[in-house]
Tab-separated table of N, CA, C and O in Angstrom:
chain	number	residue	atom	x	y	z
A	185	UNK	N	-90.759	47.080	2.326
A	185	UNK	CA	-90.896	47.690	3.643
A	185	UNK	C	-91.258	49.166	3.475
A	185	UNK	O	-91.115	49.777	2.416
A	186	UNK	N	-91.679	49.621	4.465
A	186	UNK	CA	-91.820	51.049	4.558
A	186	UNK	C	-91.009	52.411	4.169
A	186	UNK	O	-89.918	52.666	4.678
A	187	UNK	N	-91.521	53.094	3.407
A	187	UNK	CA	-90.416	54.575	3.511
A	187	UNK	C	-89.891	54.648	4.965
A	187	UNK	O	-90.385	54.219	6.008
A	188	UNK	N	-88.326	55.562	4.634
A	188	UNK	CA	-88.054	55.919	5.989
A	188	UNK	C	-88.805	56.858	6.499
A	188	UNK	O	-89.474	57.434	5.641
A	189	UNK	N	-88.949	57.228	7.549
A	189	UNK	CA	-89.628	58.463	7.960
A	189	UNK	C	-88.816	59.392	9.507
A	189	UNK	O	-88.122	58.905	10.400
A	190	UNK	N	-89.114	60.349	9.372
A	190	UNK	CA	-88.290	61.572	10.287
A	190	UNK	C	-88.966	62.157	10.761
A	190	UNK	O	-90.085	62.186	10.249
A	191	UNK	N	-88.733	62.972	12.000
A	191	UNK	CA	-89.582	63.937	12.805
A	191	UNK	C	-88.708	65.045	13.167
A	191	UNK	O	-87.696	64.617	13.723
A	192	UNK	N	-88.727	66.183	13.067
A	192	UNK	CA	-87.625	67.254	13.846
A	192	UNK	C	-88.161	67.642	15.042
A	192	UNK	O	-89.271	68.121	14.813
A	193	UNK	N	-87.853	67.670	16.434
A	193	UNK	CA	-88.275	68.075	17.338
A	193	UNK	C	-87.287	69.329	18.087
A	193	UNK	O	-86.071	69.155	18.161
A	194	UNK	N	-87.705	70.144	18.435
A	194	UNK	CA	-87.268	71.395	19.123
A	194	UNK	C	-86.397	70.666	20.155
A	194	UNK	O	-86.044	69.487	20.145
A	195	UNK	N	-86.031	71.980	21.370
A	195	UNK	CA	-85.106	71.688	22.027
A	195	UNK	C	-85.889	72.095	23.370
A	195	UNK	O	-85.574	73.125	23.965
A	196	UNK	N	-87.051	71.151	23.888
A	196	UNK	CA	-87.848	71.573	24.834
A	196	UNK	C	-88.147	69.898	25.282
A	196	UNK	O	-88.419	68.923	24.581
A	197	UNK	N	-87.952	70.059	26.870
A	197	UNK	CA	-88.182	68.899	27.300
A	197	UNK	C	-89.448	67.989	27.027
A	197	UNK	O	-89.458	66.788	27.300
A	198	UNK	N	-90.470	68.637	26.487
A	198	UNK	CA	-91.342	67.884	26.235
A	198	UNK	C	-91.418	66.799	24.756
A	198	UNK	O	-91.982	65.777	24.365
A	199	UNK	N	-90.268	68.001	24.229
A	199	UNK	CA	-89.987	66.491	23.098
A	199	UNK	C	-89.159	65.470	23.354
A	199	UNK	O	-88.605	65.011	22.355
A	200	UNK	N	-88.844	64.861	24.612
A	200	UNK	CA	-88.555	63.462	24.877
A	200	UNK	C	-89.551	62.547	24.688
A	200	UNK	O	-89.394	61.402	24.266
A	201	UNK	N	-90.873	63.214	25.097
A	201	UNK	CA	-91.795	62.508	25.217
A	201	UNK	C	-92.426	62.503	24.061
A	201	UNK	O	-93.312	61.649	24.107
A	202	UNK	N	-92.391	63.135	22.877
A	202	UNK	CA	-92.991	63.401	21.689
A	202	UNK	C	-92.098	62.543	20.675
A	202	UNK	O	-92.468	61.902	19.692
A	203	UNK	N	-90.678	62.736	21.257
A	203	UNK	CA	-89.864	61.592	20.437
A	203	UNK	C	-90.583	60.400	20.273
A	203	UNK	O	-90.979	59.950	19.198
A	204	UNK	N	-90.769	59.800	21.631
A	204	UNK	CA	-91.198	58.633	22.248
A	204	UNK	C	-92.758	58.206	21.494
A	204	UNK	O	-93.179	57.111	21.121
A	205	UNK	N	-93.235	59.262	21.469
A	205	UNK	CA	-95.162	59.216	20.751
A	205	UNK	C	-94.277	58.740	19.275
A	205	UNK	O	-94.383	57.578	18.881
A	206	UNK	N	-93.499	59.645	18.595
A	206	UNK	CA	-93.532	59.099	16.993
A	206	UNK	C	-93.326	57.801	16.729
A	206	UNK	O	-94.008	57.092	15.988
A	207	UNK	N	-91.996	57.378	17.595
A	207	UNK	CA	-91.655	56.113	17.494
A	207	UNK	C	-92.614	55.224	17.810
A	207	UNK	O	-92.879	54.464	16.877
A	208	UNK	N	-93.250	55.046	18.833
A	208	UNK	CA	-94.532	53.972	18.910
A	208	UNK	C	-95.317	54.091	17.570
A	208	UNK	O	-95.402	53.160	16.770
A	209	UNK	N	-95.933	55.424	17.378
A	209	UNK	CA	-96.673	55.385	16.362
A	209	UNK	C	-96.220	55.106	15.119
A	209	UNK	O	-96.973	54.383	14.468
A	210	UNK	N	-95.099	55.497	14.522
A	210	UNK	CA	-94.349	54.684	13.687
A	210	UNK	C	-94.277	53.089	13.490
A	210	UNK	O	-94.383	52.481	12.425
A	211	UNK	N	-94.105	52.650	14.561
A	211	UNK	CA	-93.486	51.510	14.695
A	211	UNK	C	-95.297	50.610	14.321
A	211	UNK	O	-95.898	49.724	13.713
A	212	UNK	N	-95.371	51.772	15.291
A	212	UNK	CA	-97.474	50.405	15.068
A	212	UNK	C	-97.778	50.607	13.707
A	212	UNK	O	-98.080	49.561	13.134
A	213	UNK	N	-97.792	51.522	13.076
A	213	UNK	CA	-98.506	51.743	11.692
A	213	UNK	C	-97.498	50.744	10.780
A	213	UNK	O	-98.099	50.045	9.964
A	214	UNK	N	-96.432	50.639	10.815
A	214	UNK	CA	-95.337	49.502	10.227
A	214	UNK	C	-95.779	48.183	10.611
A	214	UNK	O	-95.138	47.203	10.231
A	215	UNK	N	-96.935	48.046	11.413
A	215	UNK	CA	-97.430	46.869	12.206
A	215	UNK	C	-95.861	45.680	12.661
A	215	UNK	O	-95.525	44.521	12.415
A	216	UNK	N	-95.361	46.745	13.352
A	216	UNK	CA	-93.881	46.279	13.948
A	216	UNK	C	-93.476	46.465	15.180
A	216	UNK	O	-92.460	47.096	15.472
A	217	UNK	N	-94.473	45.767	16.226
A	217	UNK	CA	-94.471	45.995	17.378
A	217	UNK	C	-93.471	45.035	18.381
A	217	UNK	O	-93.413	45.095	19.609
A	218	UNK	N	-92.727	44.158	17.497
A	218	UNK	CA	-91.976	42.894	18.722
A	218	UNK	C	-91.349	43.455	19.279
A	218	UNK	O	-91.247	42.994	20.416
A	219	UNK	N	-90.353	44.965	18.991
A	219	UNK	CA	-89.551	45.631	19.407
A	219	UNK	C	-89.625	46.543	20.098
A	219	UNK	O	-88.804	46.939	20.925
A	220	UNK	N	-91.122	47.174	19.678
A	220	UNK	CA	-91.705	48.324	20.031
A	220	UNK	C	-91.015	49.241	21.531
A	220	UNK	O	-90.442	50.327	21.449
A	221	UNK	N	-91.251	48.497	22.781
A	221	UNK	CA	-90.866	48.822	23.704
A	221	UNK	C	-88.978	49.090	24.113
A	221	UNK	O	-88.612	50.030	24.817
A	222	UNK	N	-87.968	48.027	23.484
A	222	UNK	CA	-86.563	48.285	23.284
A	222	UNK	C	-86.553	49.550	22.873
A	222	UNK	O	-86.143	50.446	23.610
A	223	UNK	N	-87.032	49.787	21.572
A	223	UNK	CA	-86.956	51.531	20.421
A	223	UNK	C	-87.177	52.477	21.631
A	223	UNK	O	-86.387	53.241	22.185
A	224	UNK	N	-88.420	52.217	21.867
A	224	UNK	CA	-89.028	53.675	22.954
A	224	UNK	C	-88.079	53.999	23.947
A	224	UNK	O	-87.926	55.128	24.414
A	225	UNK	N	-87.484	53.052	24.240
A	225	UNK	CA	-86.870	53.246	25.583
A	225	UNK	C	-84.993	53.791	24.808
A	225	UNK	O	-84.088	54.498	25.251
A	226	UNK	N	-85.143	53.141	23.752
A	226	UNK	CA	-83.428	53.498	23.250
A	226	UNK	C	-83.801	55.241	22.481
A	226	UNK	O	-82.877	56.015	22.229
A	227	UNK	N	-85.023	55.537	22.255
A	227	UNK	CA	-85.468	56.916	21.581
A	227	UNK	C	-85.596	57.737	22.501
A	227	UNK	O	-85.800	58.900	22.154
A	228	UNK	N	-85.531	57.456	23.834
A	228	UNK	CA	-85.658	58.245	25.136
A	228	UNK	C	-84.694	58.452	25.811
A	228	UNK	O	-84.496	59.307	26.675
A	229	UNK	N	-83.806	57.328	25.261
A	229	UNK	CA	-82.429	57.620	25.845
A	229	UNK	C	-81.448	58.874	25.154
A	229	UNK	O	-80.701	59.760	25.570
A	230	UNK	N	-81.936	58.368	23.860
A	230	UNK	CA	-81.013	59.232	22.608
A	230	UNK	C	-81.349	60.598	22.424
A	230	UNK	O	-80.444	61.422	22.291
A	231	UNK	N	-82.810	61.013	22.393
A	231	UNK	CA	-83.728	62.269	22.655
A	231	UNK	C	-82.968	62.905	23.920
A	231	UNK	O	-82.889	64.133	23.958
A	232	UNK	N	-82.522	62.305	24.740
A	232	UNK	CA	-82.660	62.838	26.191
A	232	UNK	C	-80.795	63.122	25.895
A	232	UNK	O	-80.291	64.161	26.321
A	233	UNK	N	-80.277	62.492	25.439
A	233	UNK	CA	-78.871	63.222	25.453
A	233	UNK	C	-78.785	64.578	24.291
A	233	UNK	O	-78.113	65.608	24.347
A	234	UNK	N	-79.882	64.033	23.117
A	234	UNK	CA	-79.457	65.126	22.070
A	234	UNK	C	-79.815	66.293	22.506
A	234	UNK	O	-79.320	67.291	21.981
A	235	UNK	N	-80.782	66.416	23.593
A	235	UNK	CA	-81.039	67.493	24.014
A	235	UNK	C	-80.172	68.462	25.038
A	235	UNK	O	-79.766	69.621	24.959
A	236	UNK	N	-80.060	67.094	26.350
A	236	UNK	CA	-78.372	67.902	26.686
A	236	UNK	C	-77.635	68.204	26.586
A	236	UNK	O	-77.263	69.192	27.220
A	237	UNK	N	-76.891	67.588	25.732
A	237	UNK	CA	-75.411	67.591	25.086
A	237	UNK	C	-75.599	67.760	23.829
A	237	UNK	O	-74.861	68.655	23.416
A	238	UNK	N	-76.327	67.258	22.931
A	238	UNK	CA	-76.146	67.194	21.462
A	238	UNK	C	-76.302	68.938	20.551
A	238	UNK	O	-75.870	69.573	19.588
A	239	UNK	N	-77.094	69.003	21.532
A	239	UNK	CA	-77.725	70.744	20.867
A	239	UNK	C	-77.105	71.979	20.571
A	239	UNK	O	-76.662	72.482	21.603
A	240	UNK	N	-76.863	72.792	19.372
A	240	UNK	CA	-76.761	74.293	19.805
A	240	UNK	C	-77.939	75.302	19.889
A	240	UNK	O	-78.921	75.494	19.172
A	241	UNK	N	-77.598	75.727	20.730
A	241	UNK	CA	-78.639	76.886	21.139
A	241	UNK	C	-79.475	77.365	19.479
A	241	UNK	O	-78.996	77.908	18.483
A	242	UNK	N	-80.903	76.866	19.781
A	242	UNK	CA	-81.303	77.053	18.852
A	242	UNK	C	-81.671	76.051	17.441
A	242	UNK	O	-82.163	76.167	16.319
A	243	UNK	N	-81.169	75.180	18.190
A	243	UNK	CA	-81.274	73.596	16.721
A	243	UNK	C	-81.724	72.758	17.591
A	243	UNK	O	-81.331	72.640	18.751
A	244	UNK	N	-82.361	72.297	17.183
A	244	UNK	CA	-83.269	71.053	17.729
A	244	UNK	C	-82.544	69.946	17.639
A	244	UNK	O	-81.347	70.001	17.922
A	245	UNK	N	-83.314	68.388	17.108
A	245	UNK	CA	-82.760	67.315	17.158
A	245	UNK	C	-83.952	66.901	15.969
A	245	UNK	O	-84.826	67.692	15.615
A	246	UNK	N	-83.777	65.227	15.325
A	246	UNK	CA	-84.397	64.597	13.959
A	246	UNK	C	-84.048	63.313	14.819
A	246	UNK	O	-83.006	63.084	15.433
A	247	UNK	N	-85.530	62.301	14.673
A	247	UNK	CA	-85.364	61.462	14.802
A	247	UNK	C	-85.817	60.668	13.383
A	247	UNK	O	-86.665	60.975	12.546
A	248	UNK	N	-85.024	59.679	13.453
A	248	UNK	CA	-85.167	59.257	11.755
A	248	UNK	C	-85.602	57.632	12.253
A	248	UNK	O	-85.060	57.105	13.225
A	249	UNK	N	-86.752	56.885	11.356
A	249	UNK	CA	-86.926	55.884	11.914
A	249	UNK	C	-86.763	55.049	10.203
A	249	UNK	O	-87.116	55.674	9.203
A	250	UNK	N	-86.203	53.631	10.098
A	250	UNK	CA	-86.125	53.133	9.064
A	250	UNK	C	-86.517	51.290	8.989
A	250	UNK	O	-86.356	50.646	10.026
A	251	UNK	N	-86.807	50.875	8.257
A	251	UNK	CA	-86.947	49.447	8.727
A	251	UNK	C	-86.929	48.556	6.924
A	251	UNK	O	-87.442	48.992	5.893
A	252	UNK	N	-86.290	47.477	7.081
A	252	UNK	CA	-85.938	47.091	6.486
A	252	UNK	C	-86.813	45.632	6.626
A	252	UNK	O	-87.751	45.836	7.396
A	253	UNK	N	-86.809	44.352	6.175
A	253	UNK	CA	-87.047	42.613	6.389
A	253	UNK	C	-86.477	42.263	7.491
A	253	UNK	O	-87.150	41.449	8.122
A	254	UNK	N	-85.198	42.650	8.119
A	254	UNK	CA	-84.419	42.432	9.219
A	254	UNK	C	-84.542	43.222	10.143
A	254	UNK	O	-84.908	42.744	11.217
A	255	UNK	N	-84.338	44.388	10.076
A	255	UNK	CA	-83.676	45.355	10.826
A	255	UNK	C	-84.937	46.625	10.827
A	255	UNK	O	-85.534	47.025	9.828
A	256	UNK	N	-85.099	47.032	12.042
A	256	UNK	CA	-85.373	48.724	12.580
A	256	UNK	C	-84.161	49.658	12.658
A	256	UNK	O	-83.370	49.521	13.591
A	257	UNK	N	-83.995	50.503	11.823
A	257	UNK	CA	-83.166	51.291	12.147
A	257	UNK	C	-83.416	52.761	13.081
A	257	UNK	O	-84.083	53.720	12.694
A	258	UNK	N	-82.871	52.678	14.081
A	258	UNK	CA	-83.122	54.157	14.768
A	258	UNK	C	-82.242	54.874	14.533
A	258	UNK	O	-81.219	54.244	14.803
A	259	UNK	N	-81.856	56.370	13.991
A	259	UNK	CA	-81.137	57.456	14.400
A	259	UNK	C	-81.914	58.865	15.110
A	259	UNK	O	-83.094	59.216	15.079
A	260	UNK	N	-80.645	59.521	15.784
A	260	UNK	CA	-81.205	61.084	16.185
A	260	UNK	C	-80.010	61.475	15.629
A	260	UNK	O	-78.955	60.841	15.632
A	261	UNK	N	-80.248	62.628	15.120
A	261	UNK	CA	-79.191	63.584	14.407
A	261	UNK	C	-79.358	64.701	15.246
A	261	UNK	O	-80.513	65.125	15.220
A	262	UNK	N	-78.715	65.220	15.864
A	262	UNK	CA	-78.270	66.829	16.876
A	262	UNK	C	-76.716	67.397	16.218
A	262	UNK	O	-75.987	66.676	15.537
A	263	UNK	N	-76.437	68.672	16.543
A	263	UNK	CA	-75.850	70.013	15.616
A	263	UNK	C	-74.727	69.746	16.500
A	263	UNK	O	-73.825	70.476	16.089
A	264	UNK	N	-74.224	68.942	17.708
A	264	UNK	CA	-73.357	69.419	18.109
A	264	UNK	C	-72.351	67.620	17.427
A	264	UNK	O	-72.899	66.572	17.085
A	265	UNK	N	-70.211	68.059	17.477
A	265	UNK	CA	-70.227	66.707	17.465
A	265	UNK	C	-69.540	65.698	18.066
A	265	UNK	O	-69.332	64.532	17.733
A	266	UNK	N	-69.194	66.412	19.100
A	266	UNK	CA	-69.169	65.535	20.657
A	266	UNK	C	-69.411	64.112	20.691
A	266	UNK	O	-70.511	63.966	21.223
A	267	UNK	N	-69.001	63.180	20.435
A	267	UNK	CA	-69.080	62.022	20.143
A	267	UNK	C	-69.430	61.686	21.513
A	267	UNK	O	-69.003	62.293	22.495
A	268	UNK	N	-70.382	60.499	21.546
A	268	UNK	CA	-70.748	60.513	23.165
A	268	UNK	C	-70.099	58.846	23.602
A	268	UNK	O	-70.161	57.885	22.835
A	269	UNK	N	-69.524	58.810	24.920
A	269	UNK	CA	-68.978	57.427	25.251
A	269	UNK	C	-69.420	56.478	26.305
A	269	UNK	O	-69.396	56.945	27.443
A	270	UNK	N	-69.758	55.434	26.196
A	270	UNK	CA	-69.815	54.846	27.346
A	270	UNK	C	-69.499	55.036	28.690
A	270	UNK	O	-68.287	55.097	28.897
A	271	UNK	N	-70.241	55.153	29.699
A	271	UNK	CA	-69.278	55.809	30.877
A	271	UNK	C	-70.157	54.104	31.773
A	271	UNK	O	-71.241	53.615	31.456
A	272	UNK	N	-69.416	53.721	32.622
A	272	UNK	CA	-69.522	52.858	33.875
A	272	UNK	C	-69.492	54.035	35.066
A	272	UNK	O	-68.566	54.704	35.526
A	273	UNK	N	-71.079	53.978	35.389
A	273	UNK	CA	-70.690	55.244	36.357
A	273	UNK	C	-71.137	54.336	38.014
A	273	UNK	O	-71.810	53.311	37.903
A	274	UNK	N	-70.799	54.710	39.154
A	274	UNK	CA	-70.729	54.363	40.077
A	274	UNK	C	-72.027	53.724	41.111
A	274	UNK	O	-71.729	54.521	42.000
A	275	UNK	N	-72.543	53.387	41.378
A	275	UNK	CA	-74.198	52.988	41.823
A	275	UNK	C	-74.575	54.395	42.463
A	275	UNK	O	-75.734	54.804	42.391
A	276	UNK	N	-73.717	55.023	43.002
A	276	UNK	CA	-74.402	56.397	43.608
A	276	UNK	C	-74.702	57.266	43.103
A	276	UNK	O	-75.592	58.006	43.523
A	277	UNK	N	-73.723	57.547	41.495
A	277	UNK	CA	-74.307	58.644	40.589
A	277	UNK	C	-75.543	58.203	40.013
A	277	UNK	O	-75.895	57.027	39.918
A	278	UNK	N	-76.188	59.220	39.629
A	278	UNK	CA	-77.851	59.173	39.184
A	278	UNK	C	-77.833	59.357	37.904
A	278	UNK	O	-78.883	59.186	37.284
A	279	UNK	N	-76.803	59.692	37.311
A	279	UNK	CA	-76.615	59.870	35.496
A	279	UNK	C	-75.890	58.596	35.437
A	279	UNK	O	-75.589	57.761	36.290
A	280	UNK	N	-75.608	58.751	33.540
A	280	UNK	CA	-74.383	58.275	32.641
A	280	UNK	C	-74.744	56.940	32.145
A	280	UNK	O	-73.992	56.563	31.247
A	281	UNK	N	-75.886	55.924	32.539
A	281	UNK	CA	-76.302	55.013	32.363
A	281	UNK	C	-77.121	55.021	30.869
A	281	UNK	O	-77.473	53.851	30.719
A	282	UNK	N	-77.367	55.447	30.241
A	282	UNK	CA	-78.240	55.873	28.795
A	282	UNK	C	-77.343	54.971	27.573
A	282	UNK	O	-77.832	54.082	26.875
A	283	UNK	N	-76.419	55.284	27.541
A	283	UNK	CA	-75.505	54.128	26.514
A	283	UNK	C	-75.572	53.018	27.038
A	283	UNK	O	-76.001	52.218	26.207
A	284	UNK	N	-75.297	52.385	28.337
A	284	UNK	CA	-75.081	51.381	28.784
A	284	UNK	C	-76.508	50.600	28.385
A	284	UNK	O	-76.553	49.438	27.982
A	285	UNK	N	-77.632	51.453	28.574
A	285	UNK	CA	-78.701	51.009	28.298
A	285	UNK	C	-79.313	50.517	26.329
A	285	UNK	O	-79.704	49.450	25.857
A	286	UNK	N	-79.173	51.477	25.900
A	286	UNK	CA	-78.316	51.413	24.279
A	286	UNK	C	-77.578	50.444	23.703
A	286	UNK	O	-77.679	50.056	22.539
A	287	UNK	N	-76.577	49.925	24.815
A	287	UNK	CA	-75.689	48.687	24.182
A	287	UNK	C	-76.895	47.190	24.644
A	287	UNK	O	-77.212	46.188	24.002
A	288	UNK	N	-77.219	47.600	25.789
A	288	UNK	CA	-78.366	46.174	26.263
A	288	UNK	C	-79.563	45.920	25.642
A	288	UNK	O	-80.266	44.918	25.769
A	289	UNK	N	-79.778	47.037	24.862
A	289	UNK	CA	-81.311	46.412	24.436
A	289	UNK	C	-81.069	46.580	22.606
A	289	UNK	O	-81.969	46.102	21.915
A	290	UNK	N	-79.858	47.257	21.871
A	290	UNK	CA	-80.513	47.377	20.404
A	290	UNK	C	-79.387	46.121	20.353
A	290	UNK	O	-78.805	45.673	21.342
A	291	UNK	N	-79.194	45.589	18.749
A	291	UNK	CA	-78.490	44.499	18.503
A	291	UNK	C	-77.159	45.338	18.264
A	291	UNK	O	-76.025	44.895	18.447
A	292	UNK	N	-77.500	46.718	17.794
A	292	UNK	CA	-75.948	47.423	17.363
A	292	UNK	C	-76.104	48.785	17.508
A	292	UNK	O	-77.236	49.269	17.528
A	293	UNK	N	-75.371	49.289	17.584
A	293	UNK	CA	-75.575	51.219	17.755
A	293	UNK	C	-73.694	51.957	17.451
A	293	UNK	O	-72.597	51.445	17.674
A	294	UNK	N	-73.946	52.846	17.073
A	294	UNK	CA	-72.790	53.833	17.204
A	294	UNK	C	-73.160	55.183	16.423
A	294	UNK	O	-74.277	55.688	16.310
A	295	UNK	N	-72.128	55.567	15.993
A	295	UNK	CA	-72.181	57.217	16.343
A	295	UNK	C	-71.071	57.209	14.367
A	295	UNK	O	-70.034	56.672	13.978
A	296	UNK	N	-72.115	58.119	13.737
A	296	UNK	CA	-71.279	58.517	12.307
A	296	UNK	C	-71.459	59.818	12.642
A	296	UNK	O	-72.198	60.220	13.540
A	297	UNK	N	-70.572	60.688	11.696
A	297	UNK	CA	-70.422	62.585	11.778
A	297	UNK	C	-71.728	62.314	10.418
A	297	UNK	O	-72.206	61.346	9.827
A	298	UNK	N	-71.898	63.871	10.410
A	298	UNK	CA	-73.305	64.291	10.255
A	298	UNK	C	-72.711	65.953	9.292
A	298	UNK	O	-72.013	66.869	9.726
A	299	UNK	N	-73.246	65.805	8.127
A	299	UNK	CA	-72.401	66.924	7.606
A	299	UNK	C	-73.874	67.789	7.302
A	299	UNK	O	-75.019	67.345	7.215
A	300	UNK	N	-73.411	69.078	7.189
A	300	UNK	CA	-72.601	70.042	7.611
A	300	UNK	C	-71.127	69.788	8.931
A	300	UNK	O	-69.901	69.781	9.043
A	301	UNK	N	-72.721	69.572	9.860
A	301	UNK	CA	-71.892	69.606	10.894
A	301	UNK	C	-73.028	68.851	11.946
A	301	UNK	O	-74.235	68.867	11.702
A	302	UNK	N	-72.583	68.356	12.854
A	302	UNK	CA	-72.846	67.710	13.890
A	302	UNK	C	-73.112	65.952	13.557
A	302	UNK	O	-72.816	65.507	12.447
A	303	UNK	N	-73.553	65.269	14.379
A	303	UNK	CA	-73.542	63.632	14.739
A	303	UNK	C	-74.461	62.866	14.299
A	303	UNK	O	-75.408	63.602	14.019
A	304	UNK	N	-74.675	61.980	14.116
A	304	UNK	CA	-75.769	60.583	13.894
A	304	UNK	C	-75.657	60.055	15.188
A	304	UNK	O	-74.610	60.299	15.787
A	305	UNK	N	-76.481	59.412	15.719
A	305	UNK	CA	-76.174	58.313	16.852
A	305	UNK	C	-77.402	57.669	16.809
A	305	UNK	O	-78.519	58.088	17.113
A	306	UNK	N	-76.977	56.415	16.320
A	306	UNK	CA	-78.249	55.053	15.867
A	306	UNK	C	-77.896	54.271	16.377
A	306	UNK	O	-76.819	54.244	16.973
A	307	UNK	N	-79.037	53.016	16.270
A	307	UNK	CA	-79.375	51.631	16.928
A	307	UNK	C	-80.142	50.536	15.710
A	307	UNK	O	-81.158	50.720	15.039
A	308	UNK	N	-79.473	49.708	15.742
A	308	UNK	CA	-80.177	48.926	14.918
A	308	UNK	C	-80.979	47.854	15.601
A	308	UNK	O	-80.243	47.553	16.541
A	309	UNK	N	-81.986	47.147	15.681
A	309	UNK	CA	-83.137	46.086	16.411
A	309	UNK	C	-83.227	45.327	15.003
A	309	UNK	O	-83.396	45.679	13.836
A	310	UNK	N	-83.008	43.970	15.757
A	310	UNK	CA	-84.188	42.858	14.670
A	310	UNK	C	-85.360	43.273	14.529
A	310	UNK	O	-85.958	43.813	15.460
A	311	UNK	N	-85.848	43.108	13.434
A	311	UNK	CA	-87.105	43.342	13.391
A	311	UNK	C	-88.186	42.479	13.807
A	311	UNK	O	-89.372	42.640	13.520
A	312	UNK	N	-87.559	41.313	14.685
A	312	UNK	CA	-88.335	40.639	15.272
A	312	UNK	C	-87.641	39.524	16.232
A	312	UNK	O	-86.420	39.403	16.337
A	313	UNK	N	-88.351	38.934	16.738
A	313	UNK	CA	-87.596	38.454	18.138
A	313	UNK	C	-86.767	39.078	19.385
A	313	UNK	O	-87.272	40.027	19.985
A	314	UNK	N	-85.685	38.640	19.733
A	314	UNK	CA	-85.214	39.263	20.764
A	314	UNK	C	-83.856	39.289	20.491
A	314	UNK	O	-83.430	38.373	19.788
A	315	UNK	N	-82.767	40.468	21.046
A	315	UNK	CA	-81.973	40.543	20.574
A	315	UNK	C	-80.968	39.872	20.917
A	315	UNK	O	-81.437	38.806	21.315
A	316	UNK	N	-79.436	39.828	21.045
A	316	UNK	CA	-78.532	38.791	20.361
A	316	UNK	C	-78.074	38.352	21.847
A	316	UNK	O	-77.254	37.447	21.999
């Protein structure tokens, strides 16, 4: 299978969307597209918190993409280490749904510490078919 490969992106809203470009493009050049759309959407979720919450002023975020015979591995690594939790939030709030979304589409995800200092927060996908 493929080397792993990484991207560091700043702390500017437009790298949600630049997250989102590597991972497709990653994923196509791996000619590993069954998943393609789950990743983008779990790399947009994860981008989009490391940037709110995950960040210190001044550190960006790494998205790390890995793939194995089985498995896509996704992580984002951000400086802060705030472990982030599931929240069930109410139909009227407009946040907090991003994990919930995370647990529905990868086969597995959680959160390792990150040394120096700050978090991992990955997703693992079959590398083919649909998930469990």
């Amino acid at each position: 299978m493929p080397d792993p490969t990484q991207q560091f992106f700043a702390t500017t809203p437009e790298s949600v969307g630049r997250a989102r470009d590597f991972a497709l493009t990653t994923l196509s050049s791996w000619g590993l597209s069954a998943r393609a759309e789950d990743i983008r959407l779990c790399v947009s979720e994860l981008a989009s918190n490391a940037l709110a919450h995950g960040t210190d002023p001044g550190h960006g975020f790494l998205v790390k993409i890995e793939a194995d015979d089985d498995f896509v591995r996704l992580e984002v690594h951000d400086s802060r280490g705030c472990r982030p939790a599931v929240r069930h939030p109410a139909d009227t709030e407009t946040s907090g749904r991003g994990l919930l979304l995370l647990e529905a589409l990868s086969d597995d995800w959680g959160v390792e510490d990150r040394r120096p200092f700050g978090k991992i927060v990955w997703s693992r996908f079959k590398a083919g078919g649909t998930p469990c």
